Short mmCIF file of C-alpha atoms and ligand atoms in Angstrom, two decimals:
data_model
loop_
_atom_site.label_atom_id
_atom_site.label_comp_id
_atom_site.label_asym_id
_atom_site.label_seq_id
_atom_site.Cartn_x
_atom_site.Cartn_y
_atom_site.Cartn_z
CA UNK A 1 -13.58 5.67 8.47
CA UNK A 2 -16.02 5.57 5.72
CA UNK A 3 -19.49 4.90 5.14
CA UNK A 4 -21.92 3.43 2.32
CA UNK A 5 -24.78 5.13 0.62
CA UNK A 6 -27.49 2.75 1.70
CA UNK A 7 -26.57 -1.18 2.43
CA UNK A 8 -29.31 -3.40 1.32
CA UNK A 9 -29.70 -6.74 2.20
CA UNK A 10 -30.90 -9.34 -0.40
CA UNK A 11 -32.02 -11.51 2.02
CA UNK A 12 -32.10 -15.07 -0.50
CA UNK A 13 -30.00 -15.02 -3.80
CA UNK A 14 -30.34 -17.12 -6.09
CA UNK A 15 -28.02 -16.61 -9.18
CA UNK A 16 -30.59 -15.40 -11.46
CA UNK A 17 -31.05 -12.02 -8.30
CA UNK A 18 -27.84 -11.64 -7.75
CA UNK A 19 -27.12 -11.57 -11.43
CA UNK A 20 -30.17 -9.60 -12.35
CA UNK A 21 -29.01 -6.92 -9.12
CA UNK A 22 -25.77 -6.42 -9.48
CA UNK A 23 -25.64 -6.03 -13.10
CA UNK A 24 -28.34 -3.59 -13.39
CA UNK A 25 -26.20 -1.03 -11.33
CA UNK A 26 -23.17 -1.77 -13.32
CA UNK A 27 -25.55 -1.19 -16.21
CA UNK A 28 -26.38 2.06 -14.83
CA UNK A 29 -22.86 3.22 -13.44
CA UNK A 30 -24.17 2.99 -9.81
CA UNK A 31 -21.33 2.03 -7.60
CA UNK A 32 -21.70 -0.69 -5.36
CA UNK A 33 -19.75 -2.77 -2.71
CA UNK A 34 -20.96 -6.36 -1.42
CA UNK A 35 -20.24 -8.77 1.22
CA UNK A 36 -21.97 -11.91 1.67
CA UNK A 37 -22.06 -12.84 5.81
CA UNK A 38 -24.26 -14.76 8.11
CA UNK A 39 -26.13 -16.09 5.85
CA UNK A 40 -26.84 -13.26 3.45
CA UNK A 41 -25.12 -10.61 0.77
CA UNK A 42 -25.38 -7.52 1.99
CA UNK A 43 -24.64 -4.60 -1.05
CA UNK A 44 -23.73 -1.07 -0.35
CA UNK A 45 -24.72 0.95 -2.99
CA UNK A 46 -22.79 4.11 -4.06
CA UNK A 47 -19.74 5.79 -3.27
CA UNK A 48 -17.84 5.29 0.28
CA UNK A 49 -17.25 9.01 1.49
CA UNK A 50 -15.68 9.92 4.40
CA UNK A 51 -17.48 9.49 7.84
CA UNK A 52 -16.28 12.78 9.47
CA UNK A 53 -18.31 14.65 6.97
CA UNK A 54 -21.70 13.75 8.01
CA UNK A 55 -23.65 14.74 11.00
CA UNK A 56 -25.70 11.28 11.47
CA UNK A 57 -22.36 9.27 12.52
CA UNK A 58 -20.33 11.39 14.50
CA UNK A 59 -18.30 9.05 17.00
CA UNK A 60 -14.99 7.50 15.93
CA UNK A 61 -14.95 3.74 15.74
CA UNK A 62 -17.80 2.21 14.75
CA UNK A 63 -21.09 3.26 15.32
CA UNK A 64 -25.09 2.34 14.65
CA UNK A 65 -28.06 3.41 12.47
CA UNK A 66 -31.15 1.39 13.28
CA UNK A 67 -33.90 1.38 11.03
CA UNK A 68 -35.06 -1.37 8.55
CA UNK A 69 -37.74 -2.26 6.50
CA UNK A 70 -39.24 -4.75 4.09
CA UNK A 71 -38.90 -3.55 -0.01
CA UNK A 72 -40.65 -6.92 -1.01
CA UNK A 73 -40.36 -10.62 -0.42
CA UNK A 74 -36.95 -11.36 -1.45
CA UNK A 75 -35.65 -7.71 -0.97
CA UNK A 76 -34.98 -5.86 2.43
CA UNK A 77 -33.40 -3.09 3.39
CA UNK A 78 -31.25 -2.81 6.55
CA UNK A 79 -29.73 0.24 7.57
CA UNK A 80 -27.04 -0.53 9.84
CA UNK A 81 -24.64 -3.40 9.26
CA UNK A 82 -20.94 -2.56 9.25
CA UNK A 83 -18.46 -3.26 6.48
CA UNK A 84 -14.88 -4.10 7.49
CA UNK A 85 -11.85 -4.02 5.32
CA UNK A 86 -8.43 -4.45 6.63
CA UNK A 87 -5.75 -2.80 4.49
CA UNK A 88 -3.14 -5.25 4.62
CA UNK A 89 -0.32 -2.71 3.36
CA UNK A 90 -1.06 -0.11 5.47
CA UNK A 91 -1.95 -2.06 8.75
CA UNK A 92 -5.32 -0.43 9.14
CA UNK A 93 -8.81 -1.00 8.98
CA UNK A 94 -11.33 0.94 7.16
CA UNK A 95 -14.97 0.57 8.63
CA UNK A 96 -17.20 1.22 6.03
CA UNK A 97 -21.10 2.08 7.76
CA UNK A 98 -23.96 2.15 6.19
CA UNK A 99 -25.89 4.84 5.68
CA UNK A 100 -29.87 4.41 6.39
CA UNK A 101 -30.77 7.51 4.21
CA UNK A 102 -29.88 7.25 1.09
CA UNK A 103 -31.00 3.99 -0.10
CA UNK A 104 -34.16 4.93 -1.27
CA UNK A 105 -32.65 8.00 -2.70
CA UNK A 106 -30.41 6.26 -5.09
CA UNK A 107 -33.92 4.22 -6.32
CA UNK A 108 -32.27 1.04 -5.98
CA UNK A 109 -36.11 -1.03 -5.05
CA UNK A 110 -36.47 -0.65 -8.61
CA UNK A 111 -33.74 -2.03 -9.72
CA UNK A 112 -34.24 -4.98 -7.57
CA UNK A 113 -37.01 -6.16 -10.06
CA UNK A 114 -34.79 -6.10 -13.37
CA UNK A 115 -34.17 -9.69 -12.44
CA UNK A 116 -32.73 -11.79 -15.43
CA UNK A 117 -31.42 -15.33 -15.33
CA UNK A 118 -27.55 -15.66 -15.57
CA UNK A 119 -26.36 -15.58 -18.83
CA UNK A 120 -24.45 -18.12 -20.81
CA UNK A 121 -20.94 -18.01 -22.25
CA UNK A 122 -17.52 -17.76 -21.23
CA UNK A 123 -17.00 -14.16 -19.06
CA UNK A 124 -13.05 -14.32 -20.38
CA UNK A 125 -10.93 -15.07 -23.41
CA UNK A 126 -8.10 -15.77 -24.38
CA UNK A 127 -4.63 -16.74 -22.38
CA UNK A 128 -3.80 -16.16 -19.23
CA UNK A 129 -0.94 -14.54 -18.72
CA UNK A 130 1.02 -14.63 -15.37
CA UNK A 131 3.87 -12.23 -14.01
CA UNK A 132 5.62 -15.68 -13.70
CA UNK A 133 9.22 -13.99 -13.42
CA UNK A 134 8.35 -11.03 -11.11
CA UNK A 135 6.34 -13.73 -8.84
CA UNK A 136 9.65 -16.07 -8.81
CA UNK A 137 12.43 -13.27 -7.93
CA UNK A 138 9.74 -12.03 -5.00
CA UNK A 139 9.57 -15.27 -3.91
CA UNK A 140 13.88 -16.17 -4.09
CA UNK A 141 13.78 -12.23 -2.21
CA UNK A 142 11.88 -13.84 0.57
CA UNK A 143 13.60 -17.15 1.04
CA UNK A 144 16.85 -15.12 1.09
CA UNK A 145 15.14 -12.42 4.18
CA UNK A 146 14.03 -15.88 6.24
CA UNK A 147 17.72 -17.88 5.64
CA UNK A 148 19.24 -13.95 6.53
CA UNK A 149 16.75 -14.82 9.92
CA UNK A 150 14.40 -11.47 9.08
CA UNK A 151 11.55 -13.17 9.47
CA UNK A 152 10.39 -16.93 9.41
CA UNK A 153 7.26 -16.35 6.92
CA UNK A 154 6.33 -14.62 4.22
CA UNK A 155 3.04 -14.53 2.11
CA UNK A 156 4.08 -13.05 -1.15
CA UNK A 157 1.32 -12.31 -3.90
CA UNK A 158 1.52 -13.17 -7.70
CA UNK A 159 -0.53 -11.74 -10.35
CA UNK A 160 -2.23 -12.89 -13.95
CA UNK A 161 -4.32 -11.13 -16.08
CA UNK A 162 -7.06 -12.66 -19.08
CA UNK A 163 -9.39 -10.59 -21.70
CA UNK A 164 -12.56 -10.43 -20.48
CA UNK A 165 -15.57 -10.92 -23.34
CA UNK A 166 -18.04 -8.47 -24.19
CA UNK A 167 -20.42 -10.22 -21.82
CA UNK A 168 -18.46 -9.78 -18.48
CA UNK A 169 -20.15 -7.60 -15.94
CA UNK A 170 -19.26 -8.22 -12.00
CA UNK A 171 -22.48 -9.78 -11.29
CA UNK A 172 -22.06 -12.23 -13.56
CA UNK A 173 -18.65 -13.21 -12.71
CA UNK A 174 -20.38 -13.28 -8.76
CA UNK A 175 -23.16 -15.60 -10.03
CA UNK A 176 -20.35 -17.95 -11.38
CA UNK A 177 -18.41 -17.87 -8.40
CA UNK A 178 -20.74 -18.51 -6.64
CA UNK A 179 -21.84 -21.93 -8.71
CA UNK A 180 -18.34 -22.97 -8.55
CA UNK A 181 -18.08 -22.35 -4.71
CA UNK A 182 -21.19 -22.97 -3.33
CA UNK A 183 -19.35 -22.77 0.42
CA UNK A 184 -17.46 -19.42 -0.32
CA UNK A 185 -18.22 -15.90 0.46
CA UNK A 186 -18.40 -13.67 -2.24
CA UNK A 187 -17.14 -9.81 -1.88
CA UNK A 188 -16.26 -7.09 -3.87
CA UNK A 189 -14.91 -3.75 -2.38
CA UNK A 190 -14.25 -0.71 -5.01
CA UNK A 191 -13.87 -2.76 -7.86
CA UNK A 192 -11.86 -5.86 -6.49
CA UNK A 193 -14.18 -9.22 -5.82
CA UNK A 194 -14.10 -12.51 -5.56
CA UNK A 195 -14.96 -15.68 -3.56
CA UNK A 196 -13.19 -16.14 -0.46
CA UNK A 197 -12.90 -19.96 0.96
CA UNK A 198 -11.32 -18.28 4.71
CA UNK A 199 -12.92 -17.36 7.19
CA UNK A 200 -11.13 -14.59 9.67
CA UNK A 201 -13.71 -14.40 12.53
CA UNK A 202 -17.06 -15.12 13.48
CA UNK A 203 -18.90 -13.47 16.48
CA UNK A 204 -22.18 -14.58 18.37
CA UNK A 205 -22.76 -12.99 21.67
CA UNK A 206 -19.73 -14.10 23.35
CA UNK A 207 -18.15 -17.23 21.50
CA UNK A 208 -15.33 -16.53 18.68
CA UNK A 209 -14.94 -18.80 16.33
CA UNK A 210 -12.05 -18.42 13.45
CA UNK A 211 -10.93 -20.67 10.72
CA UNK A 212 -7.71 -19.86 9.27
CA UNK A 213 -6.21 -21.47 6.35
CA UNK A 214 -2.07 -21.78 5.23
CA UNK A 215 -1.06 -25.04 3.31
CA UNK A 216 -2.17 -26.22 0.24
CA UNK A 217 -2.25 -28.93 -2.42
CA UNK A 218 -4.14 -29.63 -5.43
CA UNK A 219 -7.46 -32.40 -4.72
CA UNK A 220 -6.00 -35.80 -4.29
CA UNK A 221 -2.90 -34.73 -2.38
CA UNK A 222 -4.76 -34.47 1.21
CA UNK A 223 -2.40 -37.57 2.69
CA UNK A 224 0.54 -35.28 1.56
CA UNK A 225 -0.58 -32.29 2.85
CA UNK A 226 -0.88 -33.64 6.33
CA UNK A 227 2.53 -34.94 6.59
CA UNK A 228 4.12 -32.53 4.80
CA UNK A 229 6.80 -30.51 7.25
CA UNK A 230 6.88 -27.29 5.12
CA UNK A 231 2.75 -26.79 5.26
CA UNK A 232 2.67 -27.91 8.73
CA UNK A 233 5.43 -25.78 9.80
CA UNK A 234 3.74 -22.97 7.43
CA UNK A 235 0.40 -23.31 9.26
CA UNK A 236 1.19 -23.50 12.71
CA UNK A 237 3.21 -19.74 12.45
CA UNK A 238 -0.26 -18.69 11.39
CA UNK A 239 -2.04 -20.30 14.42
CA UNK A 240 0.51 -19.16 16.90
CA UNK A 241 0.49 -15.63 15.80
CA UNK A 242 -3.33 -15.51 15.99
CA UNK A 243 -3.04 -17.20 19.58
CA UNK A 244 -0.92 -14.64 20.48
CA UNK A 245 -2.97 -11.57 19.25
CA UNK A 246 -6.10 -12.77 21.16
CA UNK A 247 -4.41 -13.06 24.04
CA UNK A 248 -6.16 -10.02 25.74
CA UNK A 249 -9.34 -10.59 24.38
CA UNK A 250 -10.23 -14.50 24.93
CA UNK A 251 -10.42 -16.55 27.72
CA UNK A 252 -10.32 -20.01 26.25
CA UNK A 253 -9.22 -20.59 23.02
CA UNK A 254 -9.71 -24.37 22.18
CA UNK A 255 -8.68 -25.77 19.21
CA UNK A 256 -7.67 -29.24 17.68
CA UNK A 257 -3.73 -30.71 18.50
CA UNK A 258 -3.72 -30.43 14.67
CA UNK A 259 -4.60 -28.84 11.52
CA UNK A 260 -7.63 -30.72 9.59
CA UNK A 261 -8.32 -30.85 5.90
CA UNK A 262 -10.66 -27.91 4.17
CA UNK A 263 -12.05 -28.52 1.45
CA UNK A 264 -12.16 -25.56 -1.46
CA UNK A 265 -12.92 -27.60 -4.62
CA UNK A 266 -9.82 -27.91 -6.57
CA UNK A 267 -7.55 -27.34 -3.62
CA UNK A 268 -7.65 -28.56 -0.41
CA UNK A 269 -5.86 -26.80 2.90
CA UNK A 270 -5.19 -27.00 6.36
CA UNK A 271 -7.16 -25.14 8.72
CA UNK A 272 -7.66 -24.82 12.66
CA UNK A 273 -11.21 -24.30 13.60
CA UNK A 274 -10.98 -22.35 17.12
CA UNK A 275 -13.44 -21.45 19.39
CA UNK A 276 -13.06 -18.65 21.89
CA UNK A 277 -15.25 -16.95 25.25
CA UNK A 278 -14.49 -12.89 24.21
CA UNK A 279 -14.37 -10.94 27.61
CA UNK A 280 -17.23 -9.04 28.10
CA UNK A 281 -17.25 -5.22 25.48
CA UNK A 282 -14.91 -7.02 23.13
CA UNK A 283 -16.05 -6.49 19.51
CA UNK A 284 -15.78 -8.27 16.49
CA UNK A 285 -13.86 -4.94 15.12
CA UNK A 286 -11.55 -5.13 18.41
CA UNK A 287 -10.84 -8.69 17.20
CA UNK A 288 -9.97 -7.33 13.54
CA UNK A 289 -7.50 -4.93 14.52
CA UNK A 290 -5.96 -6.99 16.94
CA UNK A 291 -5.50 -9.82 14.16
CA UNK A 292 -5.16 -8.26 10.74
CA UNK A 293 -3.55 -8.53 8.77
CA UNK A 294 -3.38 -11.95 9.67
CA UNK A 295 -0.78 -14.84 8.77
CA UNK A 296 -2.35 -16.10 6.21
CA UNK A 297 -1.59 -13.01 3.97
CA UNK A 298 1.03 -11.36 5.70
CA UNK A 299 3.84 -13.35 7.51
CA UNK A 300 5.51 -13.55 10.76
CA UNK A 301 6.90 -11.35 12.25
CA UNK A 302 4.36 -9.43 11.32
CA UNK A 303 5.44 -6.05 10.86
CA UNK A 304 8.65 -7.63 9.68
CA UNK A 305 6.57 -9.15 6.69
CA UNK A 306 4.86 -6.13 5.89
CA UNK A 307 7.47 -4.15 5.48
CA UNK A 308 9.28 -7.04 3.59
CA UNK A 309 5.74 -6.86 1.19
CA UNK A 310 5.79 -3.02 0.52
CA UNK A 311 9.31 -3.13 -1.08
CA UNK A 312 8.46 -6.83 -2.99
CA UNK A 313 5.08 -6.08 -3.91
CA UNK A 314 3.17 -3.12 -5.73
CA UNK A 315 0.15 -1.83 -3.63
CA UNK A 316 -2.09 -4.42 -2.99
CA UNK A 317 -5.29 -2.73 -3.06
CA UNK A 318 -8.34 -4.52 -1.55
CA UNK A 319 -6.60 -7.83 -1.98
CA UNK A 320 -5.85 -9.74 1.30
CA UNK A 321 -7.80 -7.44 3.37
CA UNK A 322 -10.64 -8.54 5.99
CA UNK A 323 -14.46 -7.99 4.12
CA UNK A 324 -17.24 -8.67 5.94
CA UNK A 325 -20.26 -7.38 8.64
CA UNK A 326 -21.12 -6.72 11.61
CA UNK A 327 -24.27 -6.17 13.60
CA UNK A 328 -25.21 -3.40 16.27
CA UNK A 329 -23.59 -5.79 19.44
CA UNK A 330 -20.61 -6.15 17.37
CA UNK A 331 -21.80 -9.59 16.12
CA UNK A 332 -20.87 -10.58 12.55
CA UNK A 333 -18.74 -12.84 10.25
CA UNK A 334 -15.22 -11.32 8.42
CA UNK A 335 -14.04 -13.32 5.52
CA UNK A 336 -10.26 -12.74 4.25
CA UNK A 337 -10.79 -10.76 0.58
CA UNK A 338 -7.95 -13.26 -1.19
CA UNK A 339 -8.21 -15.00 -4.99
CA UNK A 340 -9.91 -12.02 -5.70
CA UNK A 341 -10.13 -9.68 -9.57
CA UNK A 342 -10.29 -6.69 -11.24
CA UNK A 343 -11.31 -5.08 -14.71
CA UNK A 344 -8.51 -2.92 -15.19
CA UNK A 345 -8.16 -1.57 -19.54
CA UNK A 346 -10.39 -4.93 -20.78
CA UNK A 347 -8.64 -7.25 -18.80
CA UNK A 348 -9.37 -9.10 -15.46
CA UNK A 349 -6.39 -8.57 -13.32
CA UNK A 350 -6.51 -11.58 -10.95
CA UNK A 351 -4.13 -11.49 -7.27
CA UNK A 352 -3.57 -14.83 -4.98
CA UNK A 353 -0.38 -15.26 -3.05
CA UNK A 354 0.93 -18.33 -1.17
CA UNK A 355 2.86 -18.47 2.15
CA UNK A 356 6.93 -18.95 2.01
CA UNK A 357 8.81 -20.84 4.83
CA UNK A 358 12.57 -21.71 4.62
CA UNK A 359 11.37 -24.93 3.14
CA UNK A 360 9.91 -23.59 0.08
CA UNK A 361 10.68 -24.73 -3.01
CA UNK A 362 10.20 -21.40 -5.52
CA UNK A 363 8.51 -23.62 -8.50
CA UNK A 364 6.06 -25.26 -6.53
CA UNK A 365 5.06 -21.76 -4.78
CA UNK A 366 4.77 -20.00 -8.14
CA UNK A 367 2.34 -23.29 -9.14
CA UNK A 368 0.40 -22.92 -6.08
CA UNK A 369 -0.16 -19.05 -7.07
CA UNK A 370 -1.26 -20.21 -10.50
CA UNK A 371 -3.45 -23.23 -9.42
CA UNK A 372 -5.07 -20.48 -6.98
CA UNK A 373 -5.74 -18.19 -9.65
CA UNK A 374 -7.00 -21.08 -12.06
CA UNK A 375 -9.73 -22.16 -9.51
CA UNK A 376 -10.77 -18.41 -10.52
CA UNK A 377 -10.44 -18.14 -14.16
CA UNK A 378 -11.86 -21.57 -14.66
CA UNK A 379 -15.29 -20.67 -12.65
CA UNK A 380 -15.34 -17.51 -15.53
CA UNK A 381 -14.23 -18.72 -18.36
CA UNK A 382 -17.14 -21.82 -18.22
CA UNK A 383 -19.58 -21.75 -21.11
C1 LIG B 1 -3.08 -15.87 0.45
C2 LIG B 1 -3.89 -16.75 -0.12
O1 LIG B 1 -4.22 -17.95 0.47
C3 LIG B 1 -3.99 -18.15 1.85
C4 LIG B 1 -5.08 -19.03 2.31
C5 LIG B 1 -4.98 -20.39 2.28
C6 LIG B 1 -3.74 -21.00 2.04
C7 LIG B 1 -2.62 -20.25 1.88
C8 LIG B 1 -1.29 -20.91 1.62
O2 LIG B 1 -1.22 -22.15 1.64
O3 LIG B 1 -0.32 -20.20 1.35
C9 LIG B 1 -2.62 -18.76 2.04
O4 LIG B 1 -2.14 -18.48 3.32
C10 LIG B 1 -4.50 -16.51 -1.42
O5 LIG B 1 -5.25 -17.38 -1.90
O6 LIG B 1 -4.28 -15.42 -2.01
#
């Protein structure tokens, strides 16, 4: 477990603040992580370090800080919301806390102020390039593991990677995101961010509600999508395995006979909206690491898939992991970190992946990885 220097809440962002925020402490080589749940973005500033090695947060699993106070009218400061990020490749969690001391110490109220308004001009340049061929032979390697009978889904992730201008900064690329996806939830944990149209789990006292995502087309193709065998075969794996992992911790799960449309802009999906009563002590962490890495970025089986996904794939990082808060009753929202980026040497490295049943056809899985990423590089690359 880890915790955050400081996590500050900007409780209303507009562009121009989030902009103006996070680019001042890229400007000043302050490290920063951000989730944006219930309603707000939350930014830890400065460098997770391990938990163990300080005396305020002692107990394993997650634990809270209360204290919070007003910085100014569109700035606050609350000490104790928790930070969850599922590792996907290595089947854990990592709780990230925050940290109620050292917030002021880093003297981020002042860099609150440096508010600009977002800047014009395209954030990359240039072609995109995709690992087309590497995407295609993980995605043949998978068909041939579900026809052998290994496993009956796979998620496998594809990569591209565009110049970035002179003008790109993280904040930025947020603010555009953000424009673009006005119904998304932005992130960005150690570098990796993006806008993420899934949500894992929500928890209010105790009702559940989750809205996962698997099957997709491009806008216009919604009729398609609902009749198509492959997606609806694709998406129900997802719901059954997530039925099946809250088994101990729900007592009703309702949820529609079958998948409805969501709409993310240029694509569309399927989704299941389900609403759950949690028995009593259950957690929205318990729910994490009973569910992670879900279907929707893993496969089924599930430990099938991810051991299928650490030969195919190189580490995943931060990408298909679980970002997102929760509160002192273990109350909170987790989004999935997919279609996310990365500056890596002057280029953004961009990651989305897209689920393969034994119906897939490997062309139009490689062009749903691309049209993923696109819906990314087109929000930065906007003038
Ligand atoms: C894994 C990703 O998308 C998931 C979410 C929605 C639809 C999906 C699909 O149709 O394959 C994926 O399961 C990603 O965008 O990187």
């Amino acid at each position: 477990m880890r915790f955050l220097a400081g996590l500050s809440m900007v409780g209303s962002f507009g562009a121009g603040l989030l902009y103006g925020f996070i680019t001042s402490l890229e400007a000043h080589h302050i490290p920063f992580q951000l989730v944006e749940a219930a309603g707000s973005l939350y930014v830890g500033v400065g460098q997770p370090v391990l938990c163990a090695s300080d005396p305020g947060i002692s107990q394993p699993g997650p634990c809270f800080l209360s204290s919070g106070f007003l910085v100014s009218e569109s700035f606050q400061v609350r000490s104790y919301p928790v930070v969850l990020v599922a590792g996907r490749d290595r089947l854990e969690v990592d709780v990230y806390e925050a940290h109620p001391r050292a917030a002021s110490e880093l003297g981020i109220f002042g860099l609150a102020s440096d508010v600009r308004i977002v800047a014009g001009g395209a954030l990359l340049q240039g072609d995109r390039v995709h690992d087309l061929e590497a995407t295609s032979r993980r995605i043949q390697l998978a068909k041939l593991a579900i026809d052998q009978g290994q496993l009956t889904k796979l998620v496998v992730a594809g990569h591209a990677t565009q110049e970035v201008t002179e003008r790109f900064s993280i904040g930025g690329a947020l603010s555009r995101l953000k424009k673009a996806h006005p119904a998304s939830h932005l992130y960005c944990v150690d570098g990796f961010f993006g806008a993420s149209p899934e949500l894992v789990a929500a928890k209010s006292g105790n009702l559940l509600s989750l809205r996962p995502l698997a099957g997709t087309a491009l806008r216009g193709g919604q009729v398609a999508l609902l009749n198509s065998s492959k997606d609806l075969f694709e998406h129900r794996l997802m719901v059954e395995q997530l039925c099946d992992d809250l088994g101990g911790f729900v007592k009703e799960l309702d949820r529609p006979a079958r998948p409805v449309l969501f709409d993310a802009g240029r694509l569309i999906h399927l989704a299941t909206p389900m609403r759950g009563r949690l028995l009593p002590g259950v957690t929205l962490a318990d729910v994490v690491l009973a569910i992670a890495p879900t279907a929707a970025v893993s496969g089924v089986p599930r430990i099938s898939a991810v051991e299928m996904l650490r030969e195919l794939e190189i580490f995943r990082g931060k990408y298909a992991g679980i970002v997102g808060l929760t509160d002192p009753f273990g109350d909170g929202e987790v989004y999935l970190s997919i279609r996310g980026a990365s500056v890596v040497d002057g280029r953004l490295d961009l990651v989305a992946g897209a689920g393969i049943v034994a119906d897939s056809q490997v062309d139009s899985e490689v062009a749903e990885i691309e049209a993923k990423i696109d819906v990314v590089t087109r929000a930065l690359s906007a003038r």
